[in-house]
PDB file of C-alpha atoms and ligand atoms in Angstrom:
ATOM      1  CA  MET A   1     -46.141 -22.050 -59.771  1.00 51.00           C
ATOM      2  CA  ASN A   2     -46.989 -20.259 -56.803  1.00 68.00           C
ATOM      3  CA  ARG A   3     -45.447 -17.427 -56.046  1.00 76.00           C
ATOM      4  CA  LEU A   4     -42.240 -17.503 -54.284  1.00 89.00           C
ATOM      5  CA  GLY A   5     -41.334 -20.898 -55.816  1.00 87.00           C
ATOM      6  CA  GLN A   6     -42.247 -22.603 -52.859  1.00 93.00           C
ATOM      7  CA  VAL A   7     -42.195 -26.446 -53.689  1.00 94.00           C
ATOM      8  CA  PHE A   8     -40.491 -28.005 -51.279  1.00 96.00           C
ATOM      9  CA  LEU A   9     -38.404 -31.905 -51.576  1.00 97.00           C
ATOM     10  CA  ARG A  10     -39.713 -34.384 -49.971  1.00 96.00           C
ATOM     11  CA  ASN A  11     -37.104 -37.226 -51.142  1.00 97.00           C
ATOM     12  CA  ARG A  12     -34.513 -37.455 -47.788  1.00 97.00           C
ATOM     13  CA  ARG A  13     -32.256 -39.482 -49.789  1.00 98.00           C
ATOM     14  CA  ILE A  14     -31.880 -36.137 -51.835  1.00 98.00           C
ATOM     15  CA  LEU A  15     -31.470 -33.628 -49.332  1.00 98.00           C
ATOM     16  CA  GLU A  16     -29.041 -35.742 -47.646  1.00 98.00           C
ATOM     17  CA  TYR A  17     -27.113 -35.814 -51.097  1.00 98.00           C
ATOM     18  CA  ILE A  18     -27.300 -32.225 -51.418  1.00 98.00           C
ATOM     19  CA  SER A  19     -26.031 -31.955 -47.771  1.00 98.00           C
ATOM     20  CA  LYS A  20     -23.293 -34.174 -48.467  1.00 98.00           C
ATOM     21  CA  HIS A  21     -21.688 -31.969 -50.862  1.00 98.00           C
ATOM     22  CA  VAL A  22     -21.454 -29.076 -48.797  1.00 98.00           C
ATOM     23  CA  ASP A  23     -19.442 -28.039 -45.606  1.00 97.00           C
ATOM     24  CA  GLY A  24     -17.755 -25.413 -43.275  1.00 98.00           C
ATOM     25  CA  ASP A  25     -19.968 -22.055 -42.858  1.00 98.00           C
ATOM     26  CA  ILE A  26     -23.341 -22.636 -45.097  1.00 98.00           C
ATOM     27  CA  LEU A  27     -25.153 -20.261 -46.022  1.00 98.00           C
ATOM     28  CA  GLU A  28     -29.067 -21.714 -47.280  1.00 98.00           C
ATOM     29  CA  ILE A  29     -31.206 -20.066 -50.018  1.00 98.00           C
ATOM     30  CA  GLY A  30     -34.622 -20.331 -49.043  1.00 97.00           C
ATOM     31  CA  GLY A  31     -34.768 -22.477 -45.900  1.00 98.00           C
ATOM     32  CA  GLY A  32     -38.667 -23.023 -46.277  1.00 97.00           C
ATOM     33  CA  ASP A  33     -39.431 -24.951 -43.647  1.00 97.00           C
ATOM     34  CA  GLY A  34     -36.413 -26.100 -42.564  1.00 98.00           C
ATOM     35  CA  ARG A  35     -36.487 -29.963 -44.284  1.00 98.00           C
ATOM     36  CA  LEU A  36     -32.962 -29.357 -46.307  1.00 98.00           C
ATOM     37  CA  THR A  37     -31.369 -26.679 -43.090  1.00 98.00           C
ATOM     38  CA  GLU A  38     -31.682 -30.464 -40.899  1.00 98.00           C
ATOM     39  CA  PHE A  39     -29.375 -31.454 -42.562  1.00 98.00           C
ATOM     40  CA  LEU A  40     -27.218 -29.340 -42.871  1.00 98.00           C
ATOM     41  CA  VAL A  41     -26.777 -28.494 -39.195  1.00 98.00           C
ATOM     42  CA  ASN A  42     -24.674 -31.975 -39.556  1.00 98.00           C
ATOM     43  CA  ARG A  43     -22.070 -30.733 -41.511  1.00 98.00           C
ATOM     44  CA  GLY A  44     -21.007 -26.733 -40.433  1.00 98.00           C
ATOM     45  CA  LYS A  45     -22.133 -24.105 -38.495  1.00 98.00           C
ATOM     46  CA  VAL A  46     -25.381 -22.859 -40.625  1.00 98.00           C
ATOM     47  CA  TRP A  47     -27.196 -19.416 -41.843  1.00 98.00           C
ATOM     48  CA  VAL A  48     -30.195 -19.519 -43.915  1.00 98.00           C
ATOM     49  CA  VAL A  49     -31.767 -16.804 -45.616  1.00 98.00           C
ATOM     50  CA  GLU A  50     -35.772 -17.044 -46.349  1.00 98.00           C
ATOM     51  CA  ILE A  51     -38.432 -14.344 -47.499  1.00 97.00           C
ATOM     52  CA  ASP A  52     -41.215 -16.018 -46.016  1.00 97.00           C
ATOM     53  CA  ARG A  53     -41.745 -14.801 -42.754  1.00 98.00           C
ATOM     54  CA  LYS A  54     -43.999 -17.830 -41.664  1.00 97.00           C
ATOM     55  CA  PHE A  55     -41.247 -19.963 -41.546  1.00 98.00           C
ATOM     56  CA  GLU A  56     -38.960 -17.926 -39.183  1.00 98.00           C
ATOM     57  CA  SER A  57     -39.954 -19.900 -36.193  1.00 98.00           C
ATOM     58  CA  ARG A  58     -39.812 -23.649 -37.366  1.00 98.00           C
ATOM     59  CA  LEU A  59     -35.938 -22.444 -38.855  1.00 98.00           C
ATOM     60  CA  ARG A  60     -35.231 -20.691 -35.412  1.00 98.00           C
ATOM     61  CA  GLU A  61     -35.468 -24.029 -34.176  1.00 98.00           C
ATOM     62  CA  ILE A  62     -32.874 -25.730 -36.176  1.00 98.00           C
ATOM     63  CA  THR A  63     -30.388 -22.602 -36.262  1.00 98.00           C
ATOM     64  CA  GLU A  64     -29.494 -19.439 -34.707  1.00 97.00           C
ATOM     65  CA  ASN A  65     -28.389 -17.586 -38.232  1.00 98.00           C
ATOM     66  CA  VAL A  66     -31.757 -16.543 -39.448  1.00 98.00           C
ATOM     67  CA  ILE A  67     -32.479 -13.962 -41.697  1.00 98.00           C
ATOM     68  CA  ILE A  68     -35.541 -12.993 -42.987  1.00 98.00           C
ATOM     69  CA  GLY A  69     -35.273 -11.113 -46.201  1.00 98.00           C
ATOM     70  CA  ASP A  70     -34.278 -11.474 -50.078  1.00 97.00           C
ATOM     71  CA  PHE A  71     -31.240 -13.095 -50.474  1.00 98.00           C
ATOM     72  CA  LEU A  72     -30.892 -10.968 -53.353  1.00 98.00           C
ATOM     73  CA  GLU A  73     -30.660  -7.523 -51.568  1.00 98.00           C
ATOM     74  CA  ILE A  74     -28.582  -8.886 -48.074  1.00 98.00           C
ATOM     75  CA  GLN A  75     -25.207  -7.684 -47.308  1.00 98.00           C
ATOM     76  CA  PRO A  76     -22.490 -10.640 -48.566  1.00 98.00           C
ATOM     77  CA  PHE A  77     -20.661 -11.886 -45.994  1.00 98.00           C
ATOM     78  CA  ARG A  78     -17.558 -14.906 -46.614  1.00 98.00           C
ATOM     79  CA  VAL A  79     -18.711 -18.574 -46.118  1.00 98.00           C
ATOM     80  CA  ASP A  80     -17.406 -21.843 -47.456  1.00 98.00           C
ATOM     81  CA  SER A  81     -20.315 -23.057 -49.045  1.00 98.00           C
ATOM     82  CA  ILE A  82     -23.722 -21.725 -50.673  1.00 98.00           C
ATOM     83  CA  VAL A  83     -26.812 -24.623 -50.957  1.00 98.00           C
ATOM     84  CA  GLY A  84     -30.213 -24.182 -51.812  1.00 97.00           C
ATOM     85  CA  ASN A  85     -32.976 -25.388 -53.511  1.00 95.00           C
ATOM     86  CA  VAL A  86     -33.711 -22.094 -55.026  1.00 92.00           C
ATOM     87  CA  PRO A  87     -37.213 -20.243 -55.729  1.00 87.00           C
ATOM     88  CA  TYR A  88     -37.063 -20.950 -59.804  1.00 87.00           C
ATOM     89  CA  TYR A  89     -38.243 -17.364 -60.850  1.00 89.00           C
ATOM     90  CA  ILE A  90     -35.148 -15.575 -59.834  1.00 94.00           C
ATOM     91  CA  SER A  91     -32.716 -18.464 -61.383  1.00 96.00           C
ATOM     92  CA  SER A  92     -30.641 -16.168 -62.524  1.00 97.00           C
ATOM     93  CA  GLU A  93     -30.642 -13.276 -60.243  1.00 97.00           C
ATOM     94  CA  ILE A  94     -29.143 -15.772 -57.727  1.00 98.00           C
ATOM     95  CA  LEU A  95     -26.659 -17.005 -59.662  1.00 98.00           C
ATOM     96  CA  PHE A  96     -25.472 -13.939 -60.605  1.00 98.00           C
ATOM     97  CA  ARG A  97     -25.628 -12.269 -57.431  1.00 98.00           C
ATOM     98  CA  LEU A  98     -22.718 -15.241 -55.969  1.00 98.00           C
ATOM     99  CA  LEU A  99     -20.434 -12.656 -57.707  1.00 98.00           C
ATOM    100  CA  ASP A 100     -21.240 -10.572 -55.156  1.00 98.00           C
ATOM    101  CA  TRP A 101     -19.861 -13.581 -52.282  1.00 98.00           C
ATOM    102  CA  ASP A 102     -17.045 -14.875 -51.314  1.00 98.00           C
ATOM    103  CA  PHE A 103     -17.350 -18.821 -51.466  1.00 98.00           C
ATOM    104  CA  GLN A 104     -15.837 -22.013 -52.208  1.00 98.00           C
ATOM    105  CA  ARG A 105     -18.672 -23.791 -53.887  1.00 98.00           C
ATOM    106  CA  ALA A 106     -22.378 -23.951 -54.215  1.00 98.00           C
ATOM    107  CA  VAL A 107     -24.713 -26.207 -54.653  1.00 98.00           C
ATOM    108  CA  LEU A 108     -27.897 -25.559 -56.071  1.00 98.00           C
ATOM    109  CA  MET A 109     -31.313 -26.703 -57.425  1.00 98.00           C
ATOM    110  CA  PHE A 110     -32.516 -25.400 -60.494  1.00 97.00           C
ATOM    111  CA  GLN A 111     -34.869 -26.111 -63.212  1.00 97.00           C
ATOM    112  CA  LYS A 112     -33.474 -28.547 -65.253  1.00 97.00           C
ATOM    113  CA  GLU A 113     -34.278 -26.525 -68.612  1.00 97.00           C
ATOM    114  CA  PHE A 114     -31.973 -23.868 -66.929  1.00 97.00           C
ATOM    115  CA  ALA A 115     -29.350 -25.929 -65.844  1.00 98.00           C
ATOM    116  CA  GLU A 116     -28.645 -27.935 -69.030  1.00 98.00           C
ATOM    117  CA  LYS A 117     -28.967 -24.009 -70.679  1.00 98.00           C
ATOM    118  CA  MET A 118     -26.074 -22.970 -68.275  1.00 98.00           C
ATOM    119  CA  LEU A 119     -23.564 -25.961 -69.820  1.00 98.00           C
ATOM    120  CA  MET A 120     -24.908 -25.390 -73.040  1.00 98.00           C
ATOM    121  CA  LYS A 121     -21.497 -25.540 -75.840  1.00 98.00           C
ATOM    122  CA  PRO A 122     -21.303 -22.878 -78.957  1.00 97.00           C
ATOM    123  CA  ARG A 123     -23.715 -24.206 -81.969  1.00 95.00           C
ATOM    124  CA  GLU A 124     -25.923 -25.838 -79.623  1.00 96.00           C
ATOM    125  CA  ARG A 125     -29.170 -25.253 -79.988  1.00 93.00           C
ATOM    126  CA  LYS A 126     -30.037 -23.196 -76.601  1.00 96.00           C
ATOM    127  CA  TYR A 127     -26.757 -21.923 -76.016  1.00 97.00           C
ATOM    128  CA  GLY A 128     -26.869 -18.443 -75.545  1.00 97.00           C
ATOM    129  CA  ARG A 129     -25.871 -15.390 -73.622  1.00 97.00           C
ATOM    130  CA  LEU A 130     -27.291 -16.980 -70.148  1.00 98.00           C
ATOM    131  CA  SER A 131     -24.418 -20.096 -71.405  1.00 98.00           C
ATOM    132  CA  VAL A 132     -21.466 -17.268 -72.146  1.00 98.00           C
ATOM    133  CA  MET A 133     -22.038 -15.382 -69.190  1.00 98.00           C
ATOM    134  CA  ALA A 134     -22.282 -18.757 -66.913  1.00 98.00           C
ATOM    135  CA  GLN A 135     -19.523 -20.278 -68.543  1.00 98.00           C
ATOM    136  CA  TYR A 136     -17.460 -17.353 -68.356  1.00 98.00           C
ATOM    137  CA  TYR A 137     -18.246 -16.314 -64.009  1.00 98.00           C
ATOM    138  CA  PHE A 138     -18.414 -19.955 -62.794  1.00 98.00           C
ATOM    139  CA  GLU A 139     -16.988 -23.859 -63.296  1.00 98.00           C
ATOM    140  CA  ILE A 140     -20.142 -25.335 -63.340  1.00 98.00           C
ATOM    141  CA  LYS A 141     -20.653 -29.090 -62.554  1.00 98.00           C
ATOM    142  CA  PHE A 142     -23.896 -31.033 -63.525  1.00 98.00           C
ATOM    143  CA  MET A 143     -24.489 -33.250 -60.592  1.00 98.00           C
ATOM    144  CA  ARG A 144     -27.812 -34.724 -61.361  1.00 98.00           C
ATOM    145  CA  GLU A 145     -31.237 -34.469 -62.427  1.00 98.00           C
ATOM    146  CA  VAL A 146     -34.258 -34.855 -59.653  1.00 98.00           C
ATOM    147  CA  SER A 147     -37.830 -35.462 -60.944  1.00 98.00           C
ATOM    148  CA  ARG A 148     -40.587 -32.977 -60.657  1.00 98.00           C
ATOM    149  CA  TYR A 149     -42.685 -35.617 -58.472  1.00 98.00           C
ATOM    150  CA  GLU A 150     -39.830 -35.669 -55.844  1.00 98.00           C
ATOM    151  CA  PHE A 151     -41.481 -32.383 -54.705  1.00 97.00           C
ATOM    152  CA  THR A 152     -44.788 -31.098 -52.849  1.00 96.00           C
ATOM    153  CA  PRO A 153     -46.972 -29.417 -54.775  1.00 95.00           C
ATOM    154  CA  VAL A 154     -45.602 -31.139 -57.924  1.00 96.00           C
ATOM    155  CA  PRO A 155     -44.481 -28.348 -60.241  1.00 95.00           C
ATOM    156  CA  GLU A 156     -44.755 -28.386 -63.770  1.00 94.00           C
ATOM    157  CA  VAL A 157     -40.712 -28.778 -64.657  1.00 96.00           C
ATOM    158  CA  ASP A 158     -38.094 -31.252 -63.962  1.00 97.00           C
ATOM    159  CA  SER A 159     -35.109 -30.093 -61.612  1.00 98.00           C
ATOM    160  CA  ALA A 160     -30.969 -30.651 -61.705  1.00 98.00           C
ATOM    161  CA  ILE A 161     -28.292 -30.074 -59.099  1.00 98.00           C
ATOM    162  CA  VAL A 162     -24.945 -28.517 -60.209  1.00 98.00           C
ATOM    163  CA  MET A 163     -22.044 -27.652 -58.327  1.00 98.00           C
ATOM    164  CA  ILE A 164     -20.555 -23.873 -59.352  1.00 98.00           C
ATOM    165  CA  ARG A 165     -17.642 -22.470 -58.141  1.00 98.00           C
ATOM    166  CA  LYS A 166     -16.637 -19.136 -59.089  1.00 98.00           C
ATOM    167  CA  ILE A 167     -13.461 -18.413 -61.207  1.00 98.00           C
ATOM    168  CA  ARG A 168     -13.690 -14.898 -62.597  1.00 97.00           C
ATOM    169  CA  HIS A 169     -14.290 -11.236 -60.925  1.00 96.00           C
ATOM    170  CA  ARG A 170     -17.716  -9.239 -62.408  1.00 96.00           C
ATOM    171  CA  ASP A 171     -16.564  -7.412 -65.983  1.00 96.00           C
ATOM    172  CA  LEU A 172     -19.231  -5.292 -66.879  1.00 96.00           C
ATOM    173  CA  GLY A 173     -17.457  -4.433 -70.420  1.00 96.00           C
ATOM    174  CA  PHE A 174     -17.534  -7.575 -71.181  1.00 97.00           C
ATOM    175  CA  GLU A 175     -20.901  -8.047 -70.089  1.00 97.00           C
ATOM    176  CA  GLU A 176     -21.980  -5.281 -72.589  1.00 96.00           C
ATOM    177  CA  PHE A 177     -20.578  -6.283 -75.229  1.00 96.00           C
ATOM    178  CA  ILE A 178     -22.065  -9.901 -74.733  1.00 97.00           C
ATOM    179  CA  ARG A 179     -25.331  -8.485 -74.634  1.00 97.00           C
ATOM    180  CA  LYS A 180     -24.383  -6.424 -77.810  1.00 95.00           C
ATOM    181  CA  LEU A 181     -23.821  -9.129 -79.613  1.00 96.00           C
ATOM    182  CA  PHE A 182     -26.342 -12.322 -78.647  1.00 96.00           C
ATOM    183  CA  SER A 183     -29.091  -9.217 -79.264  1.00 95.00           C
ATOM    184  CA  GLN A 184     -27.976 -10.202 -82.931  1.00 92.00           C
ATOM    185  CA  LYS A 185     -26.784 -13.704 -82.291  1.00 86.00           C
ATOM    186  CA  ASN A 186     -27.737 -14.912 -86.566  1.00 88.00           C
ATOM    187  CA  LYS A 187     -25.799 -12.510 -88.062  1.00 93.00           C
ATOM    188  CA  LYS A 188     -22.026 -12.731 -88.781  1.00 94.00           C
ATOM    189  CA  LEU A 189     -19.763 -10.693 -86.906  1.00 93.00           C
ATOM    190  CA  LYS A 190     -19.204  -8.404 -89.656  1.00 93.00           C
ATOM    191  CA  ASN A 191     -22.722  -7.243 -89.841  1.00 93.00           C
ATOM    192  CA  ILE A 192     -22.859  -6.508 -85.901  1.00 93.00           C
ATOM    193  CA  ILE A 193     -19.215  -4.903 -84.797  1.00 91.00           C
ATOM    194  CA  GLN A 194     -16.740  -2.685 -87.366  1.00 86.00           C
ATOM    195  CA  VAL A 195     -13.297  -4.458 -86.791  1.00 81.00           C
ATOM    196  CA  GLU A 196     -11.365  -6.991 -88.608  1.00 84.00           C
ATOM    197  CA  SER A 197     -10.996  -9.949 -87.473  1.00 87.00           C
ATOM    198  CA  LYS A 198     -10.364 -13.691 -88.203  1.00 90.00           C
ATOM    199  CA  TYR A 199     -14.281 -14.104 -86.666  1.00 91.00           C
ATOM    200  CA  SER A 200     -15.798 -12.013 -89.317  1.00 92.00           C
ATOM    201  CA  ASP A 201     -17.534 -14.328 -90.675  1.00 93.00           C
ATOM    202  CA  MET A 202     -18.530 -16.271 -87.468  1.00 94.00           C
ATOM    203  CA  ARG A 203     -21.847 -16.038 -85.671  1.00 95.00           C
ATOM    204  CA  PRO A 204     -22.007 -15.291 -82.076  1.00 96.00           C
ATOM    205  CA  ASP A 205     -23.692 -18.174 -80.906  1.00 95.00           C
ATOM    206  CA  TRP A 206     -20.938 -20.383 -82.847  1.00 96.00           C
ATOM    207  CA  MET A 207     -18.362 -18.772 -80.438  1.00 97.00           C
ATOM    208  CA  GLY A 208     -17.213 -20.141 -77.038  1.00 97.00           C
ATOM    209  CA  VAL A 209     -16.019 -17.971 -74.048  1.00 98.00           C
ATOM    210  CA  ASP A 210     -12.506 -18.303 -75.245  1.00 97.00           C
ATOM    211  CA  ASP A 211     -13.107 -17.230 -78.471  1.00 97.00           C
ATOM    212  CA  LEU A 212     -15.231 -14.105 -77.373  1.00 97.00           C
ATOM    213  CA  LEU A 213     -13.095 -13.101 -74.571  1.00 96.00           C
ATOM    214  CA  GLU A 214      -9.884 -12.978 -77.654  1.00 95.00           C
ATOM    215  CA  LEU A 215     -12.233 -10.897 -79.336  1.00 95.00           C
ATOM    216  CA  TYR A 216     -13.353  -8.723 -76.533  1.00 95.00           C
ATOM    217  CA  ARG A 217      -9.609  -7.883 -75.890  1.00 93.00           C
ATOM    218  CA  SER A 218      -8.688  -7.431 -79.333  1.00 90.00           C
ATOM    219  CA  ILE A 219     -11.732  -4.849 -79.459  1.00 87.00           C
ATOM    220  CA  SER A 220     -11.235  -2.995 -76.198  1.00 84.00           C
ATOM    221  CA  SER A 221      -6.945  -2.996 -77.130  1.00 75.00           C
ATOM    222  CA  TYR A 222      -7.969  -1.862 -80.727  1.00 61.00           C
ATOM    223  CA  SER A 223     -10.004   0.958 -79.468  1.00 62.00           C
ATOM    224  CA  GLY A 224      -8.280   2.491 -77.070  1.00 50.00           C
ATOM    225  CA  HIS A 225      -6.071   3.667 -79.805  1.00 44.00           C
ATOM    226  CA  HIS A 226      -8.396   5.737 -80.912  1.00 40.00           C
TER     227      HIS A 226
HETATM  228  N1  LIG B   1     -35.570 -25.440 -48.841  1.00 51.39           N
HETATM  229  C1  LIG B   1     -36.621 -26.003 -49.202  1.00 51.39           C
HETATM  230  C2  LIG B   1     -37.043 -25.186 -49.427  1.00 51.39           C
HETATM  231  C3  LIG B   1     -37.317 -24.691 -51.017  1.00 51.39           C
HETATM  232  S1  LIG B   1     -38.322 -23.825 -51.809  1.00 51.39           S
HETATM  233  C4  LIG B   1     -36.374 -27.199 -49.346  1.00 51.39           C
HETATM  234  O1  LIG B   1     -35.647 -27.735 -50.885  1.00 51.39           O
HETATM  235  O2  LIG B   1     -37.852 -28.067 -49.953  1.00 51.39           O
HETATM  236  C5  LIG B   1     -37.711 -22.166 -51.958  1.00 51.39           C
HETATM  237  C6  LIG B   1     -37.792 -21.182 -50.267  1.00 51.39           C
HETATM  238  O3  LIG B   1     -37.421 -20.341 -50.914  1.00 51.39           O
HETATM  239  C7  LIG B   1     -39.126 -20.493 -50.036  1.00 51.39           C
HETATM  240  O4  LIG B   1     -39.094 -21.331 -48.669  1.00 51.39           O
HETATM  241  C8  LIG B   1     -39.220 -19.351 -50.638  1.00 51.39           C
HETATM  242  O5  LIG B   1     -40.172 -18.624 -49.589  1.00 51.39           O
HETATM  243  C9  LIG B   1     -38.180 -18.888 -50.387  1.00 51.39           C
HETATM  244  N2  LIG B   1     -37.694 -17.813 -51.590  1.00 51.39           N
HETATM  245  C10 LIG B   1     -38.348 -17.011 -52.358  1.00 51.39           C
HETATM  246  N3  LIG B   1     -37.713 -16.443 -52.796  1.00 51.39           N
HETATM  247  C11 LIG B   1     -36.979 -15.846 -51.791  1.00 51.39           C
HETATM  248  C12 LIG B   1     -35.253 -14.971 -52.050  1.00 51.39           C
HETATM  249  N4  LIG B   1     -35.677 -13.531 -52.748  1.00 51.39           N
HETATM  250  N5  LIG B   1     -35.073 -14.670 -50.485  1.00 51.39           N
HETATM  251  C13 LIG B   1     -34.891 -15.603 -49.842  1.00 51.39           C
HETATM  252  N6  LIG B   1     -35.712 -16.750 -49.798  1.00 51.39           N
HETATM  253  C14 LIG B   1     -36.768 -17.173 -50.917  1.00 51.39           C
END
């Protein structure tokens, strides 16, 4: 795949479908040649961030609010909607960067496999740290798959559109705890951390967010006493 994830949706019905799910003040990530942006300007006030300067003049024909830069670096501001057919090489960075933004909903196209991992449940094969952190921070709705053949050039993988709402603020302590547990997710808990718990004989990847959170809280209050 090309370096900046530049694959363009060529099916106008899907561009319209995406745009119909956002409104108000809208931020688009990765505007490219503006093919989605053109639909978005009918839905509200649009800001578009694009890293590749060659698209700047085309994007400026569509909206005056063009930010040439890296989405991961720009200063967040308040919007209603965030939307984008996002570059796949930084899916996870983009997802968690959303925690720094104040928004109502995000409608994002990810690599299908990434979208599925976000939604995996305990004991499912691809359940892992990404699933836990995604489900801890966001309410995620799978909207639809999009075949690789809807893009030009045709990428090596299929895509999927998800809708996301933020439900929690960043908690670095919990993130660290999950990183530790899931670096040894095939072990039983009693072999990873020294603590008496009803979960001792469970493996991290058998536990959902609620169980993991309960365990984390019990440990935090426990170590707080020492
Ligand atoms: N919106 C168009 C293009 C999507 S391709 C469509 O739906 O068809 C993804 C776009 O993201 C490319 O134009 C690429 O240059 C841009 N991009 C890649 N990395 C970026 C980053 N870090 N910040 C902002 N834009 C980025």
